[in-house]
Short mmCIF file of C-alpha atoms in Angstrom, two decimals:
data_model
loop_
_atom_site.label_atom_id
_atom_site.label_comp_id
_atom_site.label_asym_id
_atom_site.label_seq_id
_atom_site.Cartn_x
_atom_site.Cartn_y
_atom_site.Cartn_z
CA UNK E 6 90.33 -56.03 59.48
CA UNK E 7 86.59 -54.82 60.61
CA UNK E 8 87.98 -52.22 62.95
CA UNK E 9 87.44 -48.59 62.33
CA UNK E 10 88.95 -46.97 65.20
CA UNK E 11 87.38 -42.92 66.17
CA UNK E 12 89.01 -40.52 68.56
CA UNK E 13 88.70 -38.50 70.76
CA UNK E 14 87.07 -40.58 72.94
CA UNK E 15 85.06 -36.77 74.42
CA UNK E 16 85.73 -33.39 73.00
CA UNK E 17 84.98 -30.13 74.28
CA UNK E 18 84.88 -27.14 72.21
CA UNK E 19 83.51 -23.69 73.24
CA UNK E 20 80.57 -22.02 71.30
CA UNK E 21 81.82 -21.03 67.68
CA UNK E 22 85.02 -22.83 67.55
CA UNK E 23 85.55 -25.87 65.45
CA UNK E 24 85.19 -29.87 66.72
CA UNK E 25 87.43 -32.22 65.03
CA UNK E 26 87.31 -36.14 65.17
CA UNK E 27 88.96 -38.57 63.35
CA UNK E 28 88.69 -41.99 62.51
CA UNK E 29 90.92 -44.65 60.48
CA UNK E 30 89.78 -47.90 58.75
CA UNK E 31 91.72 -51.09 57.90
CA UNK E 32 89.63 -52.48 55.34
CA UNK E 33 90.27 -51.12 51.99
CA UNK E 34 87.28 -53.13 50.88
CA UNK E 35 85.29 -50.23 52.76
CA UNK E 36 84.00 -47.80 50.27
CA UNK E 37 81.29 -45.57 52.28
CA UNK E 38 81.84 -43.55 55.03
CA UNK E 39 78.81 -41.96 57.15
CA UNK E 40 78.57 -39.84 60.31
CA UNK E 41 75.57 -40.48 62.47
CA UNK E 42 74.84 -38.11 65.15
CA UNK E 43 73.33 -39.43 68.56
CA UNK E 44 71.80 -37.73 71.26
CA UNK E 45 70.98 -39.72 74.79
CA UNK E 46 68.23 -42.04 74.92
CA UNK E 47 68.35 -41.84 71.02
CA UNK E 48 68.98 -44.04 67.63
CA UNK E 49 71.97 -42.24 65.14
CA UNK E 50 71.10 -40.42 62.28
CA UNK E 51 72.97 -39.80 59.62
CA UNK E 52 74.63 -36.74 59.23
CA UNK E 53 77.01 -36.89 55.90
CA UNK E 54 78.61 -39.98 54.12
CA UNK E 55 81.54 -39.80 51.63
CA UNK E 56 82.67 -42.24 49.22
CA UNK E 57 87.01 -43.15 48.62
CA UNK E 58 86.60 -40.50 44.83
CA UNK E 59 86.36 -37.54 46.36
CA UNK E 60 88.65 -36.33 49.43
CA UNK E 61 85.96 -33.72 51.01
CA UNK E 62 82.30 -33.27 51.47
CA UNK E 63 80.56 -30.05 52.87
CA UNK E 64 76.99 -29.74 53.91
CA UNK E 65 76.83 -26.63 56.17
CA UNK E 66 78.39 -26.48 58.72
CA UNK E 67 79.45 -30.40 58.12
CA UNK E 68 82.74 -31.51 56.73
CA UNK E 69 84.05 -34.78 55.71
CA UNK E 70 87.71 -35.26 54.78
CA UNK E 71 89.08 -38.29 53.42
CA UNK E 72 93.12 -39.61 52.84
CA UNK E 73 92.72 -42.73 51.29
CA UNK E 74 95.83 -43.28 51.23
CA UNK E 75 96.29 -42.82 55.00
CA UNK E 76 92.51 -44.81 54.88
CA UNK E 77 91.71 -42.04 57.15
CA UNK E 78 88.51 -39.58 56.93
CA UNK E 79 87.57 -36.92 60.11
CA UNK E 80 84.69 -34.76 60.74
CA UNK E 81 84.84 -31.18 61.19
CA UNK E 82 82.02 -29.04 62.12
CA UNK E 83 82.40 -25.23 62.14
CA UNK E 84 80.62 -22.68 64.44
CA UNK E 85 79.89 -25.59 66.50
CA UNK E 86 76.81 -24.50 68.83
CA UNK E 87 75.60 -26.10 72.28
CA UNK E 88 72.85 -28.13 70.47
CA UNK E 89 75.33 -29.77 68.57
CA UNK E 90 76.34 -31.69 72.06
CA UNK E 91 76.03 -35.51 71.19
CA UNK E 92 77.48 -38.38 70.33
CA UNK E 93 78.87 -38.34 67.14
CA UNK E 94 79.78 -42.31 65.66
CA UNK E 95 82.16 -42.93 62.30
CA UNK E 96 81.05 -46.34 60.32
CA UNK E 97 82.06 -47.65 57.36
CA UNK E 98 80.68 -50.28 55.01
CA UNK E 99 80.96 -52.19 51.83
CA UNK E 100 78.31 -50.50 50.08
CA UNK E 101 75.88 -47.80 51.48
CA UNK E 102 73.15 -49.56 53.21
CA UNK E 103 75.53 -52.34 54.24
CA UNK E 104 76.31 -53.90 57.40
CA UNK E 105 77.86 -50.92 59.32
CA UNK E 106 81.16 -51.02 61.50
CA UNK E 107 80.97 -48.35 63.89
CA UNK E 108 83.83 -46.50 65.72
CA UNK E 109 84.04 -46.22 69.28
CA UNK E 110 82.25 -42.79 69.46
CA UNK E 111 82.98 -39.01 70.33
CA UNK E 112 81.35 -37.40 72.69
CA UNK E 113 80.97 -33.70 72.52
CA UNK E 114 80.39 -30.90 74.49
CA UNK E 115 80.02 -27.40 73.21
CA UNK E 116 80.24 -24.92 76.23
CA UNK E 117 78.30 -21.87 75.78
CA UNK P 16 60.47 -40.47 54.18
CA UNK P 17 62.50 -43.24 55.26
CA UNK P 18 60.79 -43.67 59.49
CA UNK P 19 61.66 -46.47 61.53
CA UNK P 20 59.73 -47.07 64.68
CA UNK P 21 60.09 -49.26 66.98
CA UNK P 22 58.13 -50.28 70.07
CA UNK P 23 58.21 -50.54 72.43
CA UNK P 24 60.67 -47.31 73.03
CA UNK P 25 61.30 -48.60 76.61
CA UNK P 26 60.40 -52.11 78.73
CA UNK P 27 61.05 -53.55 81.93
CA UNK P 28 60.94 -57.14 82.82
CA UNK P 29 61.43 -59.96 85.41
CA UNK P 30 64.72 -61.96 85.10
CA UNK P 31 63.69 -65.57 83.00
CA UNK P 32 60.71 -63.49 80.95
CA UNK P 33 60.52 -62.97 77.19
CA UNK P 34 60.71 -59.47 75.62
CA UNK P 35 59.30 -59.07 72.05
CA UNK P 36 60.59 -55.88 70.28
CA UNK P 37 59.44 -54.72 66.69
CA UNK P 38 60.97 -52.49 64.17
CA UNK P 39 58.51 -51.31 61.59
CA UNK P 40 59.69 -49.20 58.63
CA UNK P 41 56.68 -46.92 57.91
CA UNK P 42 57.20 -45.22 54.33
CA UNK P 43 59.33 -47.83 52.82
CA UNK P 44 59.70 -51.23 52.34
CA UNK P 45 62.60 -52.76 53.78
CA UNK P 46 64.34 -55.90 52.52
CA UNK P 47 67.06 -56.02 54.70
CA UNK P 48 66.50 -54.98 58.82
CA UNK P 49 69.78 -54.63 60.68
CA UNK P 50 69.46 -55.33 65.07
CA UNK P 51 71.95 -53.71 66.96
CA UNK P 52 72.81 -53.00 70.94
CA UNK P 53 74.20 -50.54 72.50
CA UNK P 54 75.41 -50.80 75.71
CA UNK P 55 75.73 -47.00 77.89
CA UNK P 56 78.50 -44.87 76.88
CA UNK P 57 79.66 -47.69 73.98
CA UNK P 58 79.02 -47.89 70.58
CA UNK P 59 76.51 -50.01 68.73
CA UNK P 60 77.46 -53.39 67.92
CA UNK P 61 75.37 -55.24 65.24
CA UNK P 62 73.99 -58.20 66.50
CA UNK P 63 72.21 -59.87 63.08
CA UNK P 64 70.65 -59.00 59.71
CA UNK P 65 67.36 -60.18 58.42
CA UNK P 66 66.53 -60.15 54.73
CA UNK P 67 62.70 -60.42 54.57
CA UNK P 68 61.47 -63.95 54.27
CA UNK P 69 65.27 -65.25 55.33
CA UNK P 70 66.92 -66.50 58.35
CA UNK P 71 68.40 -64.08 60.04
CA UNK P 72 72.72 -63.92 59.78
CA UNK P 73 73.80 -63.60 63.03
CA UNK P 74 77.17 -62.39 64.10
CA UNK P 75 79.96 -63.96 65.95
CA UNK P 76 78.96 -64.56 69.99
CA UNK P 77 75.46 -63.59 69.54
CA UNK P 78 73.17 -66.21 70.47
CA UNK P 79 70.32 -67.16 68.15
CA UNK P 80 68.32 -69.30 70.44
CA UNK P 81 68.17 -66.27 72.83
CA UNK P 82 67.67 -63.59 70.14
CA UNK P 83 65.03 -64.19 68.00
CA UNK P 84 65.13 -62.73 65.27
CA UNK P 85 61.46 -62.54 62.27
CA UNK P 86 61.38 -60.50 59.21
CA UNK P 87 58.28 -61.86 58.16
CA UNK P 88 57.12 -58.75 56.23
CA UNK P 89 58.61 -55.86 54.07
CA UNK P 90 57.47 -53.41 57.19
CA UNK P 91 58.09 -55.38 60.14
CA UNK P 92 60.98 -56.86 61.92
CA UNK P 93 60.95 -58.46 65.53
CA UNK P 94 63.75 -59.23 68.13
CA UNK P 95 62.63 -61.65 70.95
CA UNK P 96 64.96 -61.67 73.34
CA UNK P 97 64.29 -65.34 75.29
CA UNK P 98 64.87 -65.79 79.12
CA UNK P 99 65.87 -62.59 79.58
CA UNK P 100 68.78 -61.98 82.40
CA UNK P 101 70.29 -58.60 83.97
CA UNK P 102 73.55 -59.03 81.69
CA UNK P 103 70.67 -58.58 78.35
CA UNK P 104 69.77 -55.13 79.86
CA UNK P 105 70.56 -52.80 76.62
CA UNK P 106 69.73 -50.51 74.44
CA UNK P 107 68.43 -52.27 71.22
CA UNK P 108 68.42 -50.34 67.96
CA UNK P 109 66.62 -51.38 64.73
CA UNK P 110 67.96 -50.09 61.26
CA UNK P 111 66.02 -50.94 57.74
CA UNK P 112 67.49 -50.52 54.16
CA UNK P 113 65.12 -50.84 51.62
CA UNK P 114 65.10 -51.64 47.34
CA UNK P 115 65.61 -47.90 46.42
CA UNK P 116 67.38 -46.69 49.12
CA UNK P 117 71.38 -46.73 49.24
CA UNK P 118 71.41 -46.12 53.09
CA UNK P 119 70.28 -47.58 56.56
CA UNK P 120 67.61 -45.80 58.40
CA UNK P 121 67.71 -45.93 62.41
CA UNK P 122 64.37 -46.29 64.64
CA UNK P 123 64.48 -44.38 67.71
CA UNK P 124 65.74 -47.71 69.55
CA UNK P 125 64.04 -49.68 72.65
CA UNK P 126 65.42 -49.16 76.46
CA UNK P 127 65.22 -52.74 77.86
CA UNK P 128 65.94 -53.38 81.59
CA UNK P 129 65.81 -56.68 83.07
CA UNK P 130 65.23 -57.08 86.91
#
């Protein structure tokens, strides 16, 4: 019941287009939902979190949606640009600032 | 606000040595230090959390006698990874909450190889 599982396991988009990853919880005890970015040789930092009341988040060119019905929630980033290349890790937790379950990890690749 | 260091960012050691690695928040004090590894192209897996002045909670198949873990201060956490072997070579990441913050805050994580 601690497994939030992410996919795709490596995503490429091309400059401008729009990278989508998903991830789905089993825990319904989970009630926050982060991103973390991570580039190589790096720790993750946070990008956006949600929380189960609302169903979407935007902070620039970051998106969270959330089905909590579905206890599903994906990340969509617009205009995506090469320096967006990384890592990109789903989590939830009981609790912001909770122990973390992480998904498996995307890795991107925007192509120029 | 909210830094996390830790140091060192990268070590190499003989196989059987000890490796001391500390987390330090440096703007905030943090009552509860998270220790995580990361194996290449995998995701982070948390190994314990340390509430300051606790034992640390370790997690299932983590070994306490070979990771050990102090929070002796609101700034400062340490991993000492024991008799170090080839199989502990890792990325180790540090993470600190702290009273007024609702969110975890990553240090840059430590690169240890073991030879």
């Amino acid at each position: 019941q601690q497994q939030v599982k992410q996919s795709p396991q490596s995503l490429i988009v091309q400059k401008g287009g729009i990278s989508i990853i998903n991830c789905a919880y089993e825990n319904t005890a989970f009630d926050y939902f982060p991103w973390y970015q991570q580039f190589p040789g790096k720790g993750p930092a946070l990008l956006i979190a949600i929380r189960p009341d609302v169903s979407e988040k935007k902070e620039g060119r970051f998106t969270i949606s959330f089905n909590k019905s579905a206890k599903q929630f994906s990340l969509h980033i617009m205009d995506s640009q090469p320096g967006d290349s990384a890592t990109y890790f789903c989590a939830a937790s009981r609790g912001a600032g909770n122990m973390l379950t992480f998904g498996g990890g995307t890795r991107l690749m925007v192509k120029p | 606000g909210a830094v996390v260091s830790q140091h060192p960012s990268w070590v190499i050691c003989k196989s059987g040595t000890s490796v001391k690695i500390e987390c330090r928040s440096l703007d905030f004090q943090a009552t509860t230090m998270f220790w995580y590894r990361q194996f290449p192209k995998q995701s982070l897996m948390l190994m314990a959390t340390s509430n300051e002045g606790s034992k640390a909670t370790y997690e299932q198949g983590v070994e306490k006698d070979k990771f050990l873990i102090n929070h002796a201060s609101l700034t400062l956490s340490t991993l000492t990874v024991t008799s170090a072997h080839p199989e502990d070579s890792s990325f180790y990441i540090c993470s600190a909450k702290g009273l007024l913050n609702n969110e975890q805050f990553f240090g840059p994580g430590t690169r240890l190889t073991v030879l």
